[in-house]
XYZ file of N, CA and C in Angstrom:
786
model
N 62.950 17.520 -7.822
C 63.619 17.767 -9.101
C 65.149 17.772 -8.932
N 65.611 18.212 -7.765
C 67.058 18.211 -7.513
C 67.641 16.808 -7.574
N 66.946 15.839 -6.980
C 67.422 14.441 -6.973
C 67.462 13.842 -8.376
N 66.544 14.295 -9.244
C 66.375 13.647 -10.557
C 67.112 14.369 -11.684
N 67.883 15.385 -11.319
C 68.572 16.187 -12.330
C 69.454 15.307 -13.219
N 69.314 15.492 -14.521
C 70.154 14.749 -15.463
C 69.656 13.353 -15.777
N 68.542 12.918 -15.183
C 68.050 11.548 -15.402
C 66.961 11.472 -16.475
N 66.607 12.632 -17.053
C 65.600 12.678 -18.116
C 64.256 12.100 -17.657
N 63.859 12.448 -16.433
C 62.560 12.027 -15.893
C 61.666 13.257 -15.789
N 60.457 13.140 -16.296
C 59.509 14.258 -16.335
C 58.731 14.321 -15.013
N 58.877 15.426 -14.277
C 58.195 15.612 -12.992
C 57.379 16.900 -13.052
N 56.141 16.839 -12.581
C 55.335 18.071 -12.535
C 54.623 18.185 -11.193
N 54.129 19.412 -10.924
C 53.463 19.722 -9.651
C 52.018 20.126 -9.925
N 51.079 19.533 -9.169
C 49.675 19.884 -9.319
C 49.086 20.273 -7.963
N 48.624 21.526 -7.842
C 47.973 21.983 -6.610
C 46.686 22.716 -6.993
N 45.960 23.189 -5.994
C 44.728 23.929 -6.263
C 44.962 25.224 -7.012
N 46.182 25.760 -6.954
C 46.475 27.043 -7.612
C 47.148 26.879 -8.974
N 47.325 25.643 -9.428
C 47.936 25.419 -10.749
C 47.038 26.013 -11.841
N 47.666 26.765 -12.768
C 46.892 27.431 -13.821
C 46.246 26.417 -14.769
N 45.119 26.819 -15.364
C 44.370 25.902 -16.234
C 45.231 25.422 -17.408
N 46.019 26.328 -17.978
C 46.875 25.962 -19.120
C 47.874 24.863 -18.733
N 48.409 24.958 -17.493
C 49.346 23.940 -17.020
C 48.624 22.627 -16.735
N 47.399 22.722 -16.202
C 46.606 21.518 -15.900
C 46.339 20.703 -17.157
N 46.009 21.401 -18.251
C 45.707 20.716 -19.524
C 46.908 19.883 -19.961
N 48.105 20.483 -19.860
C 49.333 19.763 -20.240
C 49.542 18.559 -19.332
N 49.345 18.755 -18.007
C 49.531 17.663 -17.043
C 48.580 16.509 -17.352
N 47.296 16.813 -17.592
C 46.312 15.761 -17.876
C 46.691 14.989 -19.139
N 47.123 15.710 -20.175
C 47.513 15.052 -21.431
C 48.716 14.141 -21.215
N 49.738 14.679 -20.526
C 50.975 13.901 -20.331
C 50.752 12.690 -19.423
N 49.821 12.821 -18.467
C 49.499 11.674 -17.598
C 48.880 10.544 -18.419
N 47.957 10.914 -19.303
C 47.218 9.885 -20.030
C 48.024 9.254 -21.161
N 48.998 9.994 -21.716
C 49.806 9.358 -22.759
C 51.123 8.780 -22.219
N 51.337 8.931 -20.907
C 52.494 8.277 -20.281
C 53.781 9.080 -20.298
N 53.722 10.336 -20.803
C 54.948 11.150 -20.864
C 55.361 11.692 -19.491
N 54.385 11.793 -18.571
C 54.677 12.340 -17.233
C 54.899 11.179 -16.272
N 56.157 11.036 -15.816
C 56.470 9.865 -14.981
C 56.161 10.068 -13.503
N 56.361 11.308 -12.995
C 56.124 11.571 -11.572
C 55.268 12.824 -11.434
N 54.164 12.688 -10.715
C 53.308 13.844 -10.431
C 53.255 14.041 -8.915
N 53.631 15.236 -8.483
C 53.627 15.579 -7.052
C 52.497 16.568 -6.833
N 51.751 16.418 -5.747
C 50.657 17.363 -5.566
C 49.969 17.273 -4.230
N 48.927 18.086 -4.103
C 48.124 18.149 -2.883
C 46.874 17.288 -3.086
N 45.819 17.584 -2.315
C 44.541 16.880 -2.492
C 43.997 17.058 -3.913
N 44.562 17.992 -4.674
C 44.128 18.191 -6.071
C 44.302 16.915 -6.899
N 45.210 16.036 -6.502
C 45.438 14.779 -7.231
C 44.226 13.852 -7.156
N 43.367 14.070 -6.155
C 42.215 13.184 -5.957
C 41.077 13.487 -6.927
N 41.106 14.656 -7.557
C 39.975 15.076 -8.403
C 39.793 14.138 -9.596
N 38.538 14.043 -10.064
C 38.200 13.110 -11.146
C 38.971 13.320 -12.448
N 39.229 14.581 -12.880
C 39.946 14.748 -14.156
C 41.365 14.158 -14.164
N 41.934 13.906 -12.986
C 43.305 13.383 -12.931
C 43.264 11.883 -13.203
N 43.666 11.501 -14.435
C 43.664 10.089 -14.827
C 45.062 9.694 -15.278
N 45.449 8.461 -14.967
C 46.800 7.989 -15.267
C 46.749 6.922 -16.365
N 47.821 6.846 -17.144
C 47.925 5.768 -18.128
C 48.199 4.452 -17.419
N 49.158 4.478 -16.480
C 49.499 3.255 -15.749
C 50.121 3.644 -14.410
N 49.264 3.828 -13.407
C 49.736 4.270 -12.088
C 50.383 3.094 -11.363
N 51.689 3.187 -11.130
C 52.417 2.067 -10.540
C 52.637 2.201 -9.047
N 52.791 3.438 -8.563
C 53.087 3.612 -7.144
C 52.506 4.928 -6.633
N 51.910 4.868 -5.445
C 51.379 6.063 -4.785
C 52.106 6.221 -3.463
N 52.691 7.406 -3.238
C 53.325 7.704 -1.951
C 52.528 8.839 -1.307
N 52.007 8.590 -0.106
C 51.238 9.626 0.597
C 52.008 10.057 1.832
N 52.445 11.314 1.822
C 53.125 11.864 2.999
C 52.067 12.515 3.887
N 52.352 12.613 5.179
C 51.387 13.164 6.135
C 50.038 12.463 5.948
N 50.065 11.117 5.959
C 48.868 10.373 5.564
C 47.684 10.583 6.502
N 47.967 11.019 7.747
C 46.874 11.260 8.691
C 45.970 12.410 8.248
N 46.417 13.169 7.250
C 45.616 14.295 6.758
C 44.649 13.872 5.643
N 44.672 12.600 5.279
C 43.778 12.103 4.234
C 42.766 11.143 4.838
N 41.526 11.248 4.388
C 40.506 10.305 4.836
C 40.650 8.974 4.125
N 39.993 7.945 4.663
C 40.039 6.603 4.074
C 39.509 6.635 2.643
N 38.361 7.299 2.443
C 37.742 7.357 1.113
C 38.624 8.146 0.138
N 39.285 9.183 0.652
C 40.169 9.972 -0.223
C 41.314 9.116 -0.753
N 41.915 8.333 0.145
C 43.024 7.487 -0.297
C 42.530 6.425 -1.280
N 41.325 5.894 -1.025
C 40.764 4.861 -1.912
C 40.565 5.394 -3.333
N 40.285 6.692 -3.447
C 40.107 7.277 -4.786
C 41.376 7.149 -5.616
N 42.517 7.243 -4.956
C 43.785 7.100 -5.683
C 43.978 5.670 -6.179
N 43.598 4.690 -5.327
C 43.796 3.292 -5.765
C 42.942 2.998 -7.003
N 41.763 3.654 -7.072
C 40.813 3.345 -8.145
C 41.161 4.046 -9.454
N 42.214 4.833 -9.452
C 42.605 5.534 -10.673
C 43.385 4.618 -11.618
N 43.482 3.343 -11.280
C 44.175 2.367 -12.119
C 43.384 1.065 -12.121
N 43.429 0.336 -13.247
C 42.729 -0.957 -13.287
C 43.338 -1.910 -12.260
N 44.651 -1.928 -12.211
C 45.346 -2.773 -11.237
C 45.754 -1.898 -10.056
N 45.473 -2.313 -8.810
C 45.837 -1.453 -7.671
C 47.339 -1.160 -7.646
N 47.716 0.104 -7.439
C 49.148 0.443 -7.409
C 49.793 0.021 -6.091
N 51.128 -0.013 -6.080
C 51.846 -0.153 -4.814
C 51.611 1.126 -4.014
N 51.527 0.996 -2.695
C 51.206 2.155 -1.860
C 52.196 2.260 -0.698
N 52.757 3.455 -0.521
C 53.605 3.746 0.633
C 52.986 4.938 1.358
N 52.550 4.730 2.613
C 52.010 5.861 3.387
C 53.020 6.244 4.461
N 53.203 7.536 4.643
C 54.223 8.017 5.577
C 53.592 8.973 6.576
N 54.008 8.872 7.834
C 53.511 9.788 8.861
C 54.444 9.759 10.059
N 54.493 10.893 10.754
C 55.220 10.932 12.032
C 54.220 11.069 13.169
N 52.934 10.887 12.841
C 51.878 11.220 13.798
C 51.049 9.992 14.151
N 50.961 9.651 15.437
C 50.292 8.412 15.837
C 48.773 8.544 15.922
N 48.086 8.446 14.762
C 46.619 8.466 14.835
C 46.130 7.038 15.065
N 45.004 6.878 15.771
C 44.554 5.537 16.162
C 44.404 4.556 15.003
N 43.868 5.013 13.856
C 43.625 4.081 12.761
C 44.941 3.507 12.217
N 45.949 4.370 12.073
C 47.247 3.897 11.586
C 47.861 2.918 12.578
N 47.749 3.237 13.859
C 48.290 2.338 14.885
C 47.599 0.978 14.823
N 46.279 0.980 14.624
C 45.531 -0.281 14.549
C 45.945 -1.103 13.328
N 46.076 -0.434 12.178
C 46.465 -1.144 10.953
C 47.876 -1.719 11.085
N 48.719 -0.992 11.816
C 50.082 -1.463 12.056
C 50.056 -2.688 12.966
N 49.271 -2.582 14.029
C 49.203 -3.634 15.040
C 48.659 -4.938 14.476
N 47.621 -4.835 13.620
C 46.967 -6.043 13.121
C 47.580 -6.555 11.812
N 48.680 -5.947 11.389
C 49.408 -6.496 10.245
C 48.821 -6.157 8.902
N 47.912 -5.149 8.836
C 47.369 -4.759 7.539
C 48.396 -3.983 6.712
N 49.440 -3.532 7.365
C 50.510 -2.793 6.674
C 51.858 -3.441 6.995
N 52.739 -3.488 5.997
C 54.147 -3.780 6.300
C 54.741 -2.481 6.812
N 55.525 -2.566 7.883
C 55.972 -1.342 8.554
C 57.482 -1.178 8.490
N 57.912 0.038 8.130
C 59.311 0.435 8.275
C 59.351 1.604 9.238
N 60.178 1.521 10.255
C 60.269 2.605 11.241
C 61.596 3.331 11.064
N 61.513 4.642 10.851
C 62.725 5.467 10.812
C 62.891 6.013 12.220
N 63.748 5.378 13.010
C 63.821 5.762 14.427
C 65.063 6.577 14.764
N 65.897 6.874 13.753
C 67.047 7.719 14.057
C 66.785 9.143 13.556
N 67.344 10.105 14.300
C 67.168 11.506 13.902
C 68.213 11.876 12.851
N 67.949 12.919 12.065
C 68.988 13.399 11.149
C 70.239 13.791 11.949
N 71.428 13.680 11.340
C 72.676 13.965 12.063
C 72.670 15.354 12.705
N 73.135 15.426 13.944
C 73.306 16.716 14.610
C 72.087 17.212 15.369
N 70.965 16.507 15.294
C 69.761 16.968 16.008
C 69.671 16.339 17.391
N 69.135 17.121 18.323
C 68.968 16.638 19.704
C 67.482 16.379 19.974
N 67.164 15.417 20.858
C 65.755 15.204 21.213
C 65.149 16.480 21.816
N 63.870 16.715 21.529
C 63.180 17.906 22.042
C 62.792 17.667 23.499
N 63.113 18.614 24.375
C 62.690 18.506 25.777
C 61.259 19.025 25.899
N 60.381 18.199 26.445
C 58.969 18.560 26.567
C 58.601 18.710 28.037
N 58.011 19.860 28.394
C 57.620 20.096 29.791
C 56.182 20.590 29.849
N 55.520 20.362 30.978
C 54.165 20.852 31.190
C 54.167 21.846 32.341
N 53.632 23.030 32.104
C 53.522 24.050 33.152
C 52.058 24.461 33.311
N 51.666 24.767 34.554
C 50.369 25.401 34.775
C 50.530 26.906 34.560
N 49.403 27.606 34.435
C 49.429 29.055 34.172
C 50.205 29.837 35.227
N 50.317 29.273 36.433
C 51.041 29.967 37.506
C 52.528 30.130 37.184
N 53.036 29.327 36.230
C 54.467 29.407 35.871
C 54.710 30.327 34.674
N 53.711 31.152 34.337
C 53.825 31.970 33.126
C 55.004 32.944 33.172
N 55.221 33.633 34.296
C 56.323 34.611 34.362
C 57.690 33.947 34.210
N 57.972 32.839 34.940
C 59.244 32.151 34.690
C 59.369 31.667 33.244
N 58.253 31.254 32.644
C 58.275 30.811 31.243
C 58.680 31.969 30.332
N 58.113 33.172 30.573
C 58.502 34.347 29.793
C 60.000 34.634 29.953
N 60.498 34.498 31.180
C 61.935 34.704 31.417
C 62.777 33.742 30.596
N 62.329 32.487 30.510
C 63.035 31.484 29.701
C 63.020 31.873 28.220
N 61.865 32.361 27.747
C 61.763 32.778 26.341
C 62.725 33.930 26.043
N 62.829 34.880 26.992
C 63.750 36.016 26.783
C 65.191 35.529 26.636
N 65.565 34.555 27.476
C 66.931 34.011 27.384
C 67.179 33.352 26.035
N 66.179 32.616 25.555
C 66.309 31.964 24.245
C 66.463 33.000 23.132
N 65.674 34.084 23.214
C 65.753 35.138 22.192
C 67.106 35.840 22.257
N 67.599 36.087 23.486
C 68.928 36.698 23.640
C 70.010 35.816 23.019
N 69.779 34.504 23.040
C 70.735 33.573 22.427
C 70.559 33.450 20.925
N 69.683 34.284 20.355
C 69.517 34.301 18.900
C 68.450 33.361 18.370
N 67.676 32.745 19.283
C 66.645 31.786 18.857
C 65.295 32.467 18.635
N 64.374 31.725 18.022
C 63.012 32.221 17.781
C 61.985 31.304 18.446
N 60.766 31.841 18.629
C 59.744 31.166 19.439
C 58.425 31.046 18.675
N 57.789 29.875 18.757
C 56.389 29.704 18.335
C 55.505 29.738 19.575
N 54.360 30.437 19.517
C 53.346 30.316 20.568
C 52.021 30.011 19.865
N 51.434 28.855 20.178
C 50.247 28.396 19.456
C 49.025 28.390 20.370
N 47.906 28.888 19.838
C 46.639 28.952 20.581
C 45.576 28.106 19.880
N 44.637 27.543 20.650
C 43.581 26.740 20.032
C 42.467 27.567 19.403
N 42.287 28.813 19.873
C 41.200 29.666 19.382
C 41.758 30.998 18.907
N 41.047 31.621 17.952
C 41.450 32.969 17.506
C 40.832 34.016 18.430
N 39.526 33.892 18.681
C 38.821 34.860 19.536
C 38.374 34.194 20.832
N 38.064 35.028 21.813
C 37.546 34.517 23.087
C 36.197 33.843 22.855
N 35.984 32.718 23.497
C 34.730 31.992 23.355
C 33.967 32.018 24.677
N 32.649 32.259 24.589
C 31.846 32.253 25.815
C 31.682 30.830 26.351
N 31.698 29.856 25.434
C 31.445 28.474 25.833
C 32.702 27.779 26.355
N 33.857 28.142 25.807
C 35.073 27.404 26.146
C 36.079 28.279 26.886
N 36.521 27.782 28.011
C 37.439 28.557 28.843
C 38.885 28.236 28.455
N 39.254 28.629 27.234
C 40.617 28.388 26.768
C 41.274 29.705 26.391
N 42.597 29.698 26.398
C 43.327 30.893 25.967
C 43.030 31.151 24.485
N 42.937 32.421 24.107
C 42.699 32.734 22.697
C 43.808 33.626 22.157
N 43.987 33.552 20.858
C 45.123 34.196 20.186
C 45.089 35.714 20.319
N 43.925 36.333 20.166
C 43.866 37.806 20.198
C 44.303 38.340 21.558
N 43.783 37.734 22.619
C 44.169 38.149 23.973
C 45.654 37.841 24.216
N 46.089 36.684 23.718
C 47.491 36.283 23.871
C 48.436 37.239 23.172
N 48.031 37.688 21.979
C 48.866 38.626 21.217
C 49.096 39.910 22.011
N 48.026 40.393 22.650
C 48.152 41.621 23.455
C 49.094 41.423 24.632
N 48.927 40.314 25.361
C 49.773 40.110 26.543
C 51.221 39.817 26.160
N 51.435 39.092 25.079
C 52.809 38.811 24.620
C 53.478 40.109 24.155
N 52.709 40.950 23.451
C 53.264 42.221 22.969
C 53.662 43.125 24.138
N 52.901 43.048 25.247
C 53.276 43.833 26.436
C 54.537 43.254 27.091
N 54.638 41.948 27.152
C 55.789 41.304 27.803
C 57.045 41.385 26.933
N 56.853 41.481 25.610
C 57.990 41.539 24.668
C 57.803 42.757 23.764
N 58.002 43.981 24.329
C 57.668 45.203 23.579
C 58.723 45.565 22.532
N 58.297 46.313 21.485
C 59.274 46.877 20.552
C 60.021 48.007 21.243
N 61.185 48.428 20.764
C 61.849 47.922 19.555
C 62.727 46.693 19.823
N 62.810 46.266 21.082
C 63.686 45.116 21.393
C 63.199 43.819 20.802
N 61.871 43.702 20.621
C 61.298 42.453 20.125
C 60.317 42.732 18.994
N 60.244 41.803 18.053
C 59.211 41.880 17.012
C 58.340 40.628 17.123
N 57.042 40.858 17.389
C 56.076 39.762 17.533
C 55.142 39.801 16.325
N 54.977 38.662 15.628
C 54.069 38.608 14.474
C 53.017 37.529 14.701
N 51.992 37.572 13.861
C 50.804 36.753 14.082
C 50.410 36.045 12.783
N 49.930 34.785 12.865
C 49.453 34.073 11.674
C 48.283 33.177 12.058
N 47.143 33.396 11.382
C 46.008 32.492 11.596
C 45.138 32.468 10.347
N 44.212 31.540 10.305
C 43.435 31.274 9.092
C 42.485 32.373 8.669
N 42.116 33.277 9.570
C 41.167 34.345 9.207
C 41.874 35.581 8.626
N 43.194 35.592 8.669
C 43.940 36.737 8.124
C 43.913 36.706 6.601
N 44.081 37.870 5.981
C 44.241 37.903 4.532
C 45.553 37.193 4.188
N 45.553 36.486 3.066
C 46.724 35.682 2.682
C 47.988 36.529 2.648
N 47.872 37.761 2.103
C 49.063 38.615 1.979
C 49.626 38.965 3.354
N 48.732 39.314 4.306
C 49.194 39.670 5.654
C 49.879 38.482 6.332
N 49.267 37.299 6.157
C 49.834 36.090 6.761
C 51.196 35.783 6.149
N 51.300 35.931 4.826
C 52.575 35.671 4.138
C 53.679 36.611 4.613
N 53.307 37.896 4.827
C 54.300 38.877 5.303
C 54.787 38.492 6.696
N 53.844 38.121 7.584
C 54.216 37.715 8.950
C 55.138 36.504 8.918
N 54.774 35.510 8.108
C 55.600 34.297 8.011
C 56.983 34.616 7.437
N 57.026 35.537 6.467
C 58.304 35.913 5.853
C 59.228 36.547 6.900
N 58.663 37.426 7.742
C 59.455 38.046 8.822
C 60.047 36.967 9.739
N 59.236 35.948 10.022
C 59.683 34.894 10.941
C 60.709 33.983 10.267
N 60.415 33.582 9.035
C 61.323 32.689 8.297
C 62.694 33.344 8.113
N 62.702 34.654 7.847
C 63.968 35.354 7.598
C 64.659 35.807 8.882
N 64.043 35.503 10.043
C 64.706 35.761 11.318
C 64.514 37.150 11.881
N 63.682 37.987 11.213
C 63.484 39.346 11.726
C 62.530 39.354 12.919
N 61.537 38.459 12.896
C 60.586 38.372 14.010
C 61.081 37.364 15.040
N 60.965 37.721 16.313
C 61.428 36.839 17.392
C 60.371 35.822 17.792
N 59.087 36.240 17.753
C 57.996 35.377 18.216
C 56.905 35.326 17.146
N 56.462 34.103 16.821
C 55.322 33.922 15.938
C 54.161 33.370 16.761
N 53.080 34.158 16.842
C 51.867 33.720 17.539
C 50.918 33.182 16.467
N 50.425 31.951 16.652
C 49.690 31.312 15.567
C 48.639 30.343 16.090
N 47.780 29.917 15.166
C 46.886 28.781 15.432
C 47.557 27.565 14.786
N 46.786 26.511 14.556
C 47.401 25.304 13.988
C 47.744 25.433 12.504
N 47.681 26.658 11.948
C 48.152 26.840 10.563
C 49.628 26.467 10.444
N 50.354 26.432 11.571
C 51.782 26.082 11.517
C 52.010 24.592 11.784
N 50.925 23.804 11.778
C 51.038 22.397 12.170
C 51.935 21.588 11.233
N 51.883 21.874 9.944
C 52.730 21.127 8.998
C 53.420 22.089 8.041
N 54.509 21.616 7.466
C 55.158 22.331 6.374
C 55.947 23.563 6.747
N 56.143 23.823 8.036
C 56.927 24.989 8.448
C 58.286 24.487 8.936
N 59.347 24.886 8.239
C 60.683 24.390 8.579
C 61.599 25.580 8.867
N 61.766 25.893 10.153
C 62.601 27.027 10.553
C 63.614 26.535 11.589
N 64.799 26.106 11.142
C 65.775 25.509 12.064
C 66.142 26.397 13.251
N 66.022 27.736 13.104
C 66.410 28.634 14.196
C 65.353 28.738 15.295
N 64.135 28.205 15.048
C 63.082 28.250 16.065
C 63.308 27.106 17.048
N 63.548 27.462 18.321
C 63.938 26.429 19.284
C 62.891 26.151 20.361
N 61.827 26.987 20.433
C 60.810 26.777 21.481
C 59.411 26.811 20.875
N 58.621 25.797 21.217
C 57.212 25.748 20.850
C 56.401 25.805 22.138
N 55.674 26.899 22.342
C 54.778 27.015 23.503
C 53.368 26.713 23.012
N 52.689 25.763 23.631
C 51.321 25.418 23.234
C 50.374 25.803 24.369
N 49.576 26.840 24.129
C 48.633 27.319 25.136
C 47.387 26.441 25.162
N 46.793 26.283 26.351
C 45.624 25.405 26.518
C 45.866 24.072 25.819
N 46.995 23.451 26.172
C 47.431 22.239 25.476
C 46.410 21.113 25.578
N 45.583 21.148 26.642
C 44.571 20.098 26.811
C 43.498 20.159 25.717
N 43.450 21.271 25.001
C 42.453 21.467 23.948
C 42.836 20.737 22.653
N 44.102 20.337 22.520
C 44.582 19.709 21.285
C 44.606 18.192 21.426
N 44.453 17.514 20.312
C 44.580 16.054 20.313
C 46.040 15.643 20.301
N 46.282 14.363 20.582
C 47.647 13.833 20.614
C 48.368 14.061 19.284
N 47.653 13.809 18.178
C 48.270 13.978 16.858
C 48.691 15.422 16.622
N 47.809 16.359 17.029
C 48.132 17.776 16.833
C 49.333 18.188 17.673
N 49.374 17.741 18.931
C 50.514 18.075 19.798
C 51.803 17.542 19.188
N 51.719 16.327 18.681
C 52.882 15.681 18.060
C 53.386 16.496 16.867
N 52.416 16.915 16.022
C 52.771 17.706 14.840
C 53.347 19.062 15.226
N 52.696 19.727 16.189
C 53.161 21.059 16.597
C 54.562 20.978 17.174
N 54.805 19.989 18.018
C 56.148 19.841 18.601
C 57.194 19.624 17.506
N 56.784 18.981 16.413
C 57.706 18.727 15.306
C 58.152 19.960 14.556
N 57.563 21.132 14.874
C 58.007 22.376 14.214
C 59.329 22.858 14.795
N 59.697 22.412 16.003
C 60.999 22.782 16.568
C 61.912 21.550 16.538
N 63.174 21.746 16.946
C 64.115 20.637 16.903
C 64.583 20.330 15.498
N 64.504 21.330 14.598
C 64.870 21.094 13.201
C 66.269 21.610 12.875
N 66.956 22.107 13.922
C 68.343 22.540 13.752
C 69.222 21.801 14.750
N 70.434 22.292 14.944
C 71.380 21.605 15.836
C 71.216 22.016 17.300
N 70.427 23.089 17.573
C 70.297 23.572 18.952
C 69.328 22.717 19.767
N 69.524 22.730 21.093
C 68.540 22.080 21.968
C 67.215 22.808 21.840
N 66.142 22.055 21.614
C 64.822 22.670 21.466
C 63.882 22.215 22.579
N 62.837 23.011 22.770
C 61.923 22.789 23.893
C 60.485 22.908 23.417
N 59.612 22.081 23.992
C 58.164 22.208 23.794
C 57.530 22.400 25.154
N 56.852 23.524 25.343
C 56.250 23.851 26.642
C 54.732 23.770 26.514
N 54.131 22.822 27.234
C 52.682 22.653 27.219
C 52.096 23.428 28.400
N 51.293 24.426 28.119
C 50.666 25.242 29.160
C 49.216 24.815 29.345
N 48.747 24.740 30.596
C 47.340 24.432 30.815
C 46.880 25.035 32.141
N 45.567 25.108 32.292
C 45.022 25.551 33.576
C 45.004 24.345 34.528
N 44.663 24.578 35.800
C 44.652 23.486 36.773
C 43.493 22.513 36.542
N 42.555 22.874 35.659
C 41.463 21.952 35.357
C 41.977 20.716 34.642
């Protein structure tokens, strides 16, 4: 809306939490052509969303949509719309479509001004104490830290680090009142998760311990280190996305991949 200010273009937002009264207006304006731009989540794929004349579809984070889901958007118009798909994540299907010429490709290969490439390192568990020392130095310099785990609870079947155990050990290594450690994962109540994220976003919390709930949409320029525990448990796309949570400010940022000797 900031870009379109003063241009007399009607833009609306549709998500799963949009109120019914607002949805009715959106559906009406879409079908009579009064709504020129609709921005939304997977809610746009639902059957009630019909367009008068859909001219262009832009899909950001396209790796998060299935083939059939994207096809539903094309079918919302008699004539197929122009399509722009965007991603920073190398999933095999996109790479194949790029390679075989099914897509015209534009590559944005320059970083925004003032950003430095993220330094990525791999450590075994034996380097945990030096890694903690590095995190303390970063926090002393005013930076914040992400630590991501593949599991919430300990699993009998899988020998991977889990968030609950990690939270305890991190809290011991970074005790209050000098440090504030917060936690965010999908099983938490929404309000608790929002409070934890708010502490981190506003800079009060030094360390955010999380699962892949932080994989997309988290923009905290002051966070300079992403530690990924049991990194071998994540796919290439997930590692790529998680690393993208740091390096969003002018400071040198780091991604530390931790794994066992297996």
